[in-house]
mmCIF file of C-alpha atoms in Angstrom:
data_model
loop_
_atom_site.group_PDB
_atom_site.id
_atom_site.type_symbol
_atom_site.label_atom_id
_atom_site.label_comp_id
_atom_site.label_asym_id
_atom_site.label_seq_id
_atom_site.Cartn_x
_atom_site.Cartn_y
_atom_site.Cartn_z
ATOM 1 C CA MET A 174 5.611 -35.594 3.387
ATOM 2 C CA LYS A 175 6.873 -33.959 0.083
ATOM 3 C CA ALA A 176 9.176 -30.666 0.873
ATOM 4 C CA ILE A 177 10.333 -27.416 -1.729
ATOM 5 C CA VAL A 178 13.681 -27.334 -0.878
ATOM 6 C CA VAL A 179 16.396 -24.976 -1.974
ATOM 7 C CA HIS A 180 19.708 -25.897 -1.654
ATOM 8 C CA GLY A 181 21.454 -22.945 -4.367
ATOM 9 C CA PRO A 182 20.729 -20.988 -6.768
ATOM 10 C CA LYS A 183 18.011 -22.700 -9.740
ATOM 11 C CA ASP A 184 19.222 -25.663 -7.184
ATOM 12 C CA LEU A 185 15.384 -26.498 -5.771
ATOM 13 C CA ARG A 186 13.974 -30.075 -4.666
ATOM 14 C CA ILE A 187 11.031 -31.982 -4.054
ATOM 15 C CA GLU A 188 12.519 -33.609 -0.801
ATOM 16 C CA GLU A 189 10.877 -36.189 2.008
ATOM 17 C CA ARG A 190 10.428 -35.050 5.754
ATOM 18 C CA PRO A 191 9.456 -36.283 8.246
ATOM 19 C CA ILE A 192 5.825 -35.387 9.891
ATOM 20 C CA GLU A 193 5.544 -33.801 13.198
ATOM 21 C CA ALA A 194 3.260 -34.074 16.295
ATOM 22 C CA PRO A 195 1.533 -31.297 17.346
ATOM 23 C CA GLY A 196 2.496 -30.171 20.777
ATOM 24 C CA PRO A 197 0.470 -28.196 22.699
ATOM 25 C CA GLY A 198 -0.834 -25.230 21.670
ATOM 26 C CA GLU A 199 0.100 -26.209 18.208
ATOM 27 C CA VAL A 200 -2.102 -27.789 15.143
ATOM 28 C CA ARG A 201 -1.336 -30.504 12.963
ATOM 29 C CA LEU A 202 -2.478 -28.627 9.393
ATOM 30 C CA ARG A 203 -2.414 -30.254 5.825
ATOM 31 C CA LEU A 204 -1.611 -27.250 3.043
ATOM 32 C CA ALA A 205 -3.302 -26.445 0.839
ATOM 33 C CA ALA A 206 -2.046 -23.637 -0.948
ATOM 34 C CA GLY A 207 1.387 -21.619 -1.556
ATOM 35 C CA GLY A 208 2.498 -18.586 -3.138
ATOM 36 C CA ILE A 209 5.557 -17.968 -4.688
ATOM 37 C CA CYS A 210 7.114 -14.604 -2.802
ATOM 38 C CA GLY A 211 9.782 -11.965 -4.050
ATOM 39 C CA SER A 212 11.980 -13.510 -1.306
ATOM 40 C CA ASP A 213 11.689 -17.050 -2.852
ATOM 41 C CA LEU A 214 12.263 -16.345 -6.084
ATOM 42 C CA HIS A 215 15.505 -14.300 -4.484
ATOM 43 C CA TYR A 216 16.542 -17.990 -2.979
ATOM 44 C CA TYR A 217 15.826 -19.324 -6.238
ATOM 45 C CA ASN A 218 17.653 -17.775 -8.676
ATOM 46 C CA HIS A 219 20.526 -16.033 -6.298
ATOM 47 C CA GLY A 220 20.862 -17.596 -3.510
ATOM 48 C CA GLY A 221 19.205 -14.843 -1.703
ATOM 49 C CA PHE A 222 19.351 -11.146 -2.228
ATOM 50 C CA GLY A 223 21.759 -8.473 -0.687
ATOM 51 C CA ALA A 224 23.891 -9.498 1.832
ATOM 52 C CA VAL A 225 21.355 -12.745 3.386
ATOM 53 C CA ARG A 226 22.710 -15.598 1.244
ATOM 54 C CA LEU A 227 21.391 -18.941 1.834
ATOM 55 C CA ARG A 228 23.986 -21.067 3.865
ATOM 56 C CA GLU A 229 22.123 -24.186 4.082
ATOM 57 C CA PRO A 230 19.235 -26.307 2.473
ATOM 58 C CA MET A 231 15.963 -24.607 3.129
ATOM 59 C CA ILE A 232 12.584 -25.112 3.572
ATOM 60 C CA LEU A 233 11.290 -22.024 1.177
ATOM 61 C CA GLY A 234 8.108 -20.496 1.514
ATOM 62 C CA HIS A 235 6.093 -18.604 4.067
ATOM 63 C CA GLU A 236 2.904 -17.166 2.009
ATOM 64 C CA VAL A 237 0.413 -20.470 3.033
ATOM 65 C CA SER A 238 -3.305 -21.349 3.764
ATOM 66 C CA ALA A 239 -4.334 -24.821 4.698
ATOM 67 C CA TYR A 240 -6.719 -27.316 6.561
ATOM 68 C CA VAL A 241 -6.755 -28.107 9.995
ATOM 69 C CA GLU A 242 -5.859 -32.059 10.624
ATOM 70 C CA ALA A 243 -5.197 -32.035 14.667
ATOM 71 C CA LEU A 244 -5.253 -30.240 17.190
ATOM 72 C CA GLY A 245 -2.900 -30.205 20.292
ATOM 73 C CA ALA A 246 -4.125 -29.985 23.845
ATOM 74 C CA GLY A 247 -5.089 -26.659 25.122
ATOM 75 C CA VAL A 248 -6.235 -25.558 21.353
ATOM 76 C CA ASP A 249 -9.733 -24.308 20.940
ATOM 77 C CA GLY A 250 -11.561 -22.006 18.517
ATOM 78 C CA LEU A 251 -10.419 -24.085 15.718
ATOM 79 C CA LYS A 252 -12.298 -27.528 14.195
ATOM 80 C CA PRO A 253 -10.685 -30.210 11.712
ATOM 81 C CA GLY A 254 -11.218 -29.474 7.890
ATOM 82 C CA GLN A 255 -11.109 -25.866 8.496
ATOM 83 C CA LEU A 256 -9.101 -23.881 6.969
ATOM 84 C CA VAL A 257 -6.775 -21.737 7.550
ATOM 85 C CA ALA A 258 -4.789 -18.621 6.890
ATOM 86 C CA VAL A 259 -1.350 -19.230 8.096
ATOM 87 C CA SER A 260 0.901 -16.359 9.244
ATOM 88 C CA PRO A 261 4.613 -17.233 9.063
ATOM 89 C CA SER A 262 5.268 -14.299 11.783
ATOM 90 C CA ARG A 263 6.638 -16.405 15.118
ATOM 91 C CA PRO A 264 7.861 -13.579 17.565
ATOM 92 C CA CYS A 265 9.167 -14.789 20.598
ATOM 93 C CA ARG A 266 6.531 -11.993 22.536
ATOM 94 C CA SER A 267 9.325 -12.080 25.574
ATOM 95 C CA CYS A 268 12.601 -9.697 24.592
ATOM 96 C CA LEU A 269 12.368 -5.846 24.380
ATOM 97 C CA TYR A 270 10.274 -4.847 20.933
ATOM 98 C CA CYS A 271 7.339 -7.830 21.346
ATOM 99 C CA GLN A 272 6.925 -6.217 24.857
ATOM 100 C CA GLU A 273 7.152 -2.359 23.163
ATOM 101 C CA GLY A 274 4.254 -3.969 20.974
ATOM 102 C CA LEU A 275 6.559 -4.314 17.568
ATOM 103 C CA HIS A 276 6.445 -7.695 17.119
ATOM 104 C CA ASN A 277 7.678 -7.313 13.533
ATOM 105 C CA GLN A 278 11.292 -6.082 15.090
ATOM 106 C CA CYS A 279 11.247 -9.254 17.433
ATOM 107 C CA LEU A 280 14.829 -10.548 18.376
ATOM 108 C CA ASN A 281 14.728 -13.571 17.878
ATOM 109 C CA MET A 282 11.890 -14.066 14.759
ATOM 110 C CA ARG A 283 11.097 -17.035 13.365
ATOM 111 C CA PHE A 284 9.957 -16.519 10.389
ATOM 112 C CA TYR A 285 8.635 -19.034 7.158
ATOM 113 C CA GLY A 286 11.697 -19.299 5.032
ATOM 114 C CA SER A 287 14.677 -17.030 6.400
ATOM 115 C CA ALA A 288 17.702 -17.280 5.714
ATOM 116 C CA MET A 289 18.337 -14.207 7.941
ATOM 117 C CA PRO A 290 19.739 -16.641 11.164
ATOM 118 C CA PHE A 291 21.895 -19.602 11.112
ATOM 119 C CA PRO A 292 20.573 -22.084 10.865
ATOM 120 C CA HIS A 293 17.971 -20.986 8.491
ATOM 121 C CA VAL A 294 14.245 -20.283 9.879
ATOM 122 C CA GLN A 295 12.629 -23.359 7.405
ATOM 123 C CA GLY A 296 9.828 -22.282 5.403
ATOM 124 C CA ALA A 297 5.872 -23.709 4.917
ATOM 125 C CA PHE A 298 5.877 -25.721 1.219
ATOM 126 C CA ARG A 299 5.031 -28.994 2.864
ATOM 127 C CA GLU A 300 2.948 -31.234 2.295
ATOM 128 C CA VAL A 301 2.048 -30.948 6.166
ATOM 129 C CA LEU A 302 2.773 -28.350 8.549
ATOM 130 C CA VAL A 303 2.695 -28.188 12.868
ATOM 131 C CA ALA A 304 2.240 -24.201 13.468
ATOM 132 C CA ASP A 305 1.731 -22.538 16.611
ATOM 133 C CA ALA A 306 -1.815 -22.374 16.960
ATOM 134 C CA VAL A 307 -2.731 -18.151 17.791
ATOM 135 C CA GLN A 308 -0.624 -18.294 14.112
ATOM 136 C CA CYS A 309 -3.683 -19.581 12.738
ATOM 137 C CA VAL A 310 -6.424 -17.380 11.098
ATOM 138 C CA PRO A 311 -10.095 -18.540 9.970
ATOM 139 C CA ALA A 312 -10.825 -18.641 6.378
ATOM 140 C CA ASP A 313 -14.149 -19.304 6.008
ATOM 141 C CA GLY A 314 -15.544 -18.513 3.036
ATOM 142 C CA LEU A 315 -12.480 -17.868 1.802
ATOM 143 C CA THR A 316 -11.019 -20.073 -1.046
ATOM 144 C CA ALA A 317 -7.680 -21.850 -0.659
ATOM 145 C CA GLY A 318 -5.567 -19.451 -2.730
ATOM 146 C CA GLU A 319 -7.150 -16.472 -1.199
ATOM 147 C CA ALA A 320 -6.144 -17.373 1.729
ATOM 148 C CA ALA A 321 -2.677 -17.736 0.924
ATOM 149 C CA MET A 322 -3.114 -14.672 0.037
ATOM 150 C CA ALA A 323 -3.301 -12.733 3.030
ATOM 151 C CA GLU A 324 0.585 -12.081 4.104
ATOM 152 C CA PRO A 325 1.103 -9.853 1.226
ATOM 153 C CA LEU A 326 -2.115 -8.197 1.604
ATOM 154 C CA ALA A 327 -0.442 -7.892 5.942
ATOM 155 C CA VAL A 328 2.379 -6.518 4.499
ATOM 156 C CA THR A 329 0.400 -3.397 2.083
ATOM 157 C CA LEU A 330 -1.432 -2.777 5.117
ATOM 158 C CA HIS A 331 1.173 -1.872 7.776
ATOM 159 C CA ALA A 332 2.884 -0.274 4.666
ATOM 160 C CA THR A 333 -0.358 1.724 4.503
ATOM 161 C CA ARG A 334 -0.774 2.281 8.356
ATOM 162 C CA ARG A 335 2.657 3.395 8.220
ATOM 163 C CA ALA A 336 1.904 5.791 5.752
ATOM 164 C CA GLY A 337 0.061 7.656 8.391
ATOM 165 C CA GLU A 338 -3.153 9.813 6.345
ATOM 166 C CA ILE A 339 -4.199 9.160 3.480
ATOM 167 C CA LEU A 340 -7.595 10.104 2.718
ATOM 168 C CA GLY A 341 -7.309 11.922 0.088
ATOM 169 C CA LYS A 342 -4.169 12.378 -1.309
ATOM 170 C CA ARG A 343 -1.947 10.890 -4.107
ATOM 171 C CA VAL A 344 -0.415 8.762 -4.157
ATOM 172 C CA LEU A 345 2.846 7.332 -6.191
ATOM 173 C CA VAL A 346 3.464 3.725 -6.626
ATOM 174 C CA THR A 347 6.647 2.619 -8.224
ATOM 175 C CA GLY A 348 6.927 -1.460 -8.681
ATOM 176 C CA CYS A 349 3.758 -3.243 -9.687
ATOM 177 C CA GLY A 350 4.353 -6.440 -8.913
ATOM 178 C CA PRO A 351 2.257 -8.109 -6.062
ATOM 179 C CA ILE A 352 2.981 -5.901 -3.377
ATOM 180 C CA GLY A 353 2.631 -2.522 -6.060
ATOM 181 C CA LEU A 354 -0.533 -3.984 -7.306
ATOM 182 C CA LEU A 355 -1.930 -4.635 -3.081
ATOM 183 C CA SER A 356 -0.585 -1.534 -2.202
ATOM 184 C CA ILE A 357 -2.810 0.353 -5.062
ATOM 185 C CA ILE A 358 -5.952 -1.819 -2.920
ATOM 186 C CA ALA A 359 -5.251 -0.821 0.334
ATOM 187 C CA ALA A 360 -4.437 2.447 -0.536
ATOM 188 C CA ARG A 361 -7.490 2.783 -1.867
ATOM 189 C CA ARG A 362 -9.755 1.141 0.877
ATOM 190 C CA ALA A 363 -8.241 3.415 2.693
ATOM 191 C CA GLY A 364 -9.222 6.641 0.645
ATOM 192 C CA ALA A 365 -6.856 7.957 -1.845
ATOM 193 C CA ALA A 366 -7.306 10.633 -3.888
ATOM 194 C CA GLU A 367 -5.525 9.730 -7.086
ATOM 195 C CA ILE A 368 -2.948 7.083 -7.396
ATOM 196 C CA VAL A 369 -0.789 6.544 -10.363
ATOM 197 C CA ALA A 370 1.748 3.563 -10.328
ATOM 198 C CA THR A 371 4.797 3.154 -12.508
ATOM 199 C CA ASP A 372 6.864 -0.269 -13.584
ATOM 200 C CA LEU A 373 8.331 -1.393 -16.540
ATOM 201 C CA SER A 374 6.056 -4.095 -17.958
ATOM 202 C CA ASP A 375 2.483 -3.551 -19.787
ATOM 203 C CA PHE A 376 1.453 -6.850 -18.463
ATOM 204 C CA THR A 377 1.899 -5.593 -14.553
ATOM 205 C CA LEU A 378 0.626 -1.718 -15.432
ATOM 206 C CA SER A 379 -2.618 -3.469 -17.020
ATOM 207 C CA LEU A 380 -3.293 -5.799 -13.944
ATOM 208 C CA ALA A 381 -2.326 -2.467 -11.382
ATOM 209 C CA ARG A 382 -5.056 -0.071 -13.784
ATOM 210 C CA LYS A 383 -7.578 -3.123 -12.362
ATOM 211 C CA ALA A 384 -6.332 -3.483 -9.293
ATOM 212 C CA GLY A 385 -7.018 0.964 -9.478
ATOM 213 C CA ALA A 386 -4.786 3.077 -10.208
ATOM 214 C CA ASP A 387 -5.651 6.387 -11.751
ATOM 215 C CA ARG A 388 -2.786 6.464 -14.501
ATOM 216 C CA THR A 389 -0.430 4.285 -14.883
ATOM 217 C CA ILE A 390 3.578 4.711 -16.777
ATOM 218 C CA ASN A 391 6.042 2.532 -18.332
ATOM 219 C CA MET A 392 9.656 3.832 -16.794
ATOM 220 C CA ARG A 393 10.840 1.491 -19.872
ATOM 221 C CA SER A 394 8.949 3.262 -23.025
ATOM 222 C CA GLU A 395 8.192 6.630 -21.386
ATOM 223 C CA PRO A 396 11.195 7.575 -19.415
ATOM 224 C CA ASP A 397 9.762 11.034 -18.946
ATOM 225 C CA ALA A 398 6.474 10.863 -18.169
ATOM 226 C CA LEU A 399 6.943 11.306 -14.625
ATOM 227 C CA SER A 400 8.590 15.375 -15.289
ATOM 228 C CA PRO A 401 4.906 17.034 -15.296
ATOM 229 C CA TYR A 402 4.274 15.944 -11.843
ATOM 230 C CA THR A 403 7.840 17.843 -10.125
ATOM 231 C CA ALA A 404 6.372 20.706 -11.089
ATOM 232 C CA HIS A 405 6.615 23.751 -8.316
ATOM 233 C CA LYS A 406 8.175 20.872 -5.966
ATOM 234 C CA GLY A 407 6.414 17.673 -6.412
ATOM 235 C CA SER A 408 2.439 16.261 -7.169
ATOM 236 C CA PHE A 409 2.698 13.671 -4.373
ATOM 237 C CA ASP A 410 1.974 13.050 -1.304
ATOM 238 C CA ILE A 411 2.209 9.730 -0.467
ATOM 239 C CA LEU A 412 4.796 6.971 -2.565
ATOM 240 C CA TYR A 413 4.938 3.231 -2.144
ATOM 241 C CA GLU A 414 8.136 2.219 -3.181
ATOM 242 C CA CYS A 415 7.101 -1.799 -3.865
ATOM 243 C CA SER A 416 9.918 -2.134 -6.482
ATOM 244 C CA GLY A 417 13.381 -1.964 -4.279
ATOM 245 C CA ALA A 418 15.041 0.096 -7.049
ATOM 246 C CA ALA A 419 17.100 3.548 -6.907
ATOM 247 C CA PRO A 420 16.039 4.635 -10.466
ATOM 248 C CA ALA A 421 12.350 4.574 -9.111
ATOM 249 C CA LEU A 422 12.880 5.946 -5.778
ATOM 250 C CA VAL A 423 15.347 8.644 -7.114
ATOM 251 C CA ALA A 424 12.078 9.392 -9.675
ATOM 252 C CA GLY A 425 9.831 8.369 -7.372
ATOM 253 C CA ILE A 426 11.542 11.705 -4.975
ATOM 254 C CA ALA A 427 11.375 13.658 -7.601
ATOM 255 C CA ALA A 428 7.898 13.994 -7.723
ATOM 256 C CA LEU A 429 6.916 13.881 -4.545
ATOM 257 C CA ARG A 430 5.956 17.980 -2.849
ATOM 258 C CA PRO A 431 7.638 18.979 0.721
ATOM 259 C CA ARG A 432 6.735 16.802 3.794
ATOM 260 C CA ALA A 433 5.323 13.547 1.910
ATOM 261 C CA VAL A 434 5.932 10.471 3.366
ATOM 262 C CA ILE A 435 8.044 7.258 1.647
ATOM 263 C CA ILE A 436 6.940 3.907 2.287
ATOM 264 C CA GLN A 437 9.778 2.047 1.447
ATOM 265 C CA LEU A 438 8.954 -1.893 0.629
ATOM 266 C CA GLY A 439 11.316 -3.173 -1.871
ATOM 267 C CA LEU A 440 13.934 -5.140 -0.579
ATOM 268 C CA GLY A 441 16.585 -4.385 -3.287
ATOM 269 C CA GLY A 442 19.598 -4.435 -1.436
ATOM 270 C CA ASP A 443 21.462 -0.805 0.092
ATOM 271 C CA MET A 444 21.571 1.912 -2.673
ATOM 272 C CA ASN A 445 22.423 5.772 -2.977
ATOM 273 C CA LEU A 446 19.931 8.433 -1.577
ATOM 274 C CA PRO A 447 19.218 12.324 -3.109
ATOM 275 C CA MET A 448 19.575 13.146 0.192
ATOM 276 C CA MET A 449 19.690 17.056 -0.985
ATOM 277 C CA ALA A 450 16.089 16.670 -2.112
ATOM 278 C CA ILE A 451 15.228 14.595 0.762
ATOM 279 C CA THR A 452 16.395 16.920 3.152
ATOM 280 C CA ALA A 453 15.266 20.174 1.235
ATOM 281 C CA LYS A 454 11.841 18.930 0.089
ATOM 282 C CA GLU A 455 11.212 17.825 4.180
ATOM 283 C CA LEU A 456 10.637 14.408 2.999
ATOM 284 C CA ASP A 457 10.157 11.377 5.370
ATOM 285 C CA LEU A 458 11.540 8.723 4.723
ATOM 286 C CA ARG A 459 10.338 5.085 6.037
ATOM 287 C CA GLY A 460 11.169 1.746 6.671
ATOM 288 C CA SER A 461 8.202 -0.792 6.254
ATOM 289 C CA PHE A 462 9.096 -4.057 7.272
ATOM 290 C CA ARG A 463 6.977 -7.055 7.795
ATOM 291 C CA PHE A 464 3.414 -7.339 10.220
ATOM 292 C CA HIS A 465 2.110 -8.431 12.890
ATOM 293 C CA GLU A 466 -1.913 -7.737 13.863
ATOM 294 C CA GLU A 467 -2.370 -6.817 10.037
ATOM 295 C CA PHE A 468 -2.313 -10.555 9.443
ATOM 296 C CA ALA A 469 -6.077 -10.907 10.594
ATOM 297 C CA THR A 470 -7.132 -7.542 9.763
ATOM 298 C CA GLY A 471 -7.017 -8.527 5.905
ATOM 299 C CA VAL A 472 -8.081 -11.652 6.152
ATOM 300 C CA VAL A 473 -11.676 -9.932 8.163
ATOM 301 C CA LEU A 474 -11.783 -7.464 4.530
ATOM 302 C CA MET A 475 -11.448 -10.333 2.247
ATOM 303 C CA GLN A 476 -14.344 -12.426 3.768
ATOM 304 C CA LYS A 477 -16.607 -9.191 4.141
ATOM 305 C CA GLY A 478 -15.763 -8.061 0.495
ATOM 306 C CA LEU A 479 -13.990 -5.534 0.600
ATOM 307 C CA ILE A 480 -11.355 -6.426 -0.497
ATOM 308 C CA ASP A 481 -10.637 -8.857 -3.812
ATOM 309 C CA VAL A 482 -7.406 -10.131 -3.906
ATOM 310 C CA LYS A 483 -8.570 -12.826 -6.808
ATOM 311 C CA PRO A 484 -7.543 -10.849 -10.314
ATOM 312 C CA LEU A 485 -3.548 -10.879 -8.997
ATOM 313 C CA ILE A 486 -3.562 -14.913 -8.752
ATOM 314 C CA THR A 487 -2.735 -15.323 -12.685
ATOM 315 C CA HIS A 488 -1.539 -19.077 -11.933
ATOM 316 C CA THR A 489 -2.107 -22.196 -9.665
ATOM 317 C CA LEU A 490 0.123 -25.180 -10.300
ATOM 318 C CA PRO A 491 0.293 -28.574 -8.543
ATOM 319 C CA LEU A 492 3.244 -29.661 -6.104
ATOM 320 C CA SER A 493 4.831 -31.777 -8.577
ATOM 321 C CA ASP A 494 5.123 -29.344 -11.090
ATOM 322 C CA ALA A 495 7.478 -27.311 -8.216
ATOM 323 C CA GLU A 496 10.247 -25.830 -10.278
ATOM 324 C CA ALA A 497 7.863 -24.574 -13.043
ATOM 325 C CA ALA A 498 6.209 -23.147 -11.049
ATOM 326 C CA PHE A 499 8.730 -20.975 -9.486
ATOM 327 C CA GLU A 500 10.596 -20.141 -13.501
ATOM 328 C CA LEU A 501 7.115 -19.042 -14.376
ATOM 329 C CA ALA A 502 6.726 -16.369 -10.879
ATOM 330 C CA THR A 503 10.278 -14.783 -12.374
ATOM 331 C CA ASP A 504 7.887 -14.257 -15.101
ATOM 332 C CA ARG A 505 6.578 -10.824 -15.322
ATOM 333 C CA SER A 506 4.986 -10.856 -18.496
ATOM 334 C CA GLN A 507 2.935 -13.744 -17.873
ATOM 335 C CA ALA A 508 3.000 -13.846 -14.349
ATOM 336 C CA MET A 509 1.515 -12.366 -11.313
ATOM 337 C CA LYS A 510 1.411 -14.529 -8.596
ATOM 338 C CA THR A 511 1.796 -17.580 -9.003
ATOM 339 C CA GLN A 512 0.577 -20.233 -6.957
ATOM 340 C CA ILE A 513 1.620 -23.877 -5.805
ATOM 341 C CA ALA A 514 -1.850 -25.963 -4.998
ATOM 342 C CA PHE A 515 -0.611 -28.521 -2.235
ATOM 343 C CA SER A 516 -4.212 -30.127 -2.113
#
């Protein structure tokens, strides 16, 4: 089978890898679609992000859907030919944090396409994938592209849970890539009264408006547009920080009202924080990392038509054009979510 393997910055190769047989409790899958994530782009463009660096060739990818090909012993609830959304999260279920129900903080996590541990955890961008049956969520009624969006949607659903009550709140979203747009959608579904979104690209902001933002601001052309929101100690109750950029976080903090909640989703490396403002306003700074049970919830929300991710999928390219797909996904002036069609 063919797999998409990154060897270093701008060194992406399609390589042959052996096909595995499913063991007890496992499923062999024929990949359908795979979305290129921001972390995939960091590996492709820079060889990693922050302190996380590639130290060996690694199969990329963790946003995937697939068709069931074969079932291992003891597997039920799935059938050959069925479309499934595949969760990339594989916690050990036995460590301290798994026992506490914090599966996303697992000490022995095997998350597809991650260079955090060494040896690296190989990813899911391969024509045939053997996965645990518990990773596979039936996606009947969805397209392969929609099912592959379950992973980034789960990230924002987890962040929305971390934010607490949103009904009637004013929300600011900084950074309008796929996670930012899905945060807008999730916050609106949770009952946000007003959503303002900021970015540096008119293209992404146009999609933010379609996703449900009440107002969008291009901070490149309107660097002072958030200033009115800073009056009387601030306006917003919740900040989804999705850019990972310090200037976006600093500007967002200035526009938050006292005792507001900051949800940090963007991973751009360590940054300097305005601790005096955080302290004086009594702000809650909350990290949000991956997800667990929210994955299946996201699939159900899409199946019920309560969340529509289709407008975010702007491009789909074949496996043979994988490198072109990665270059396109890097271009935020024309691409939001670029997916690779495996079958």
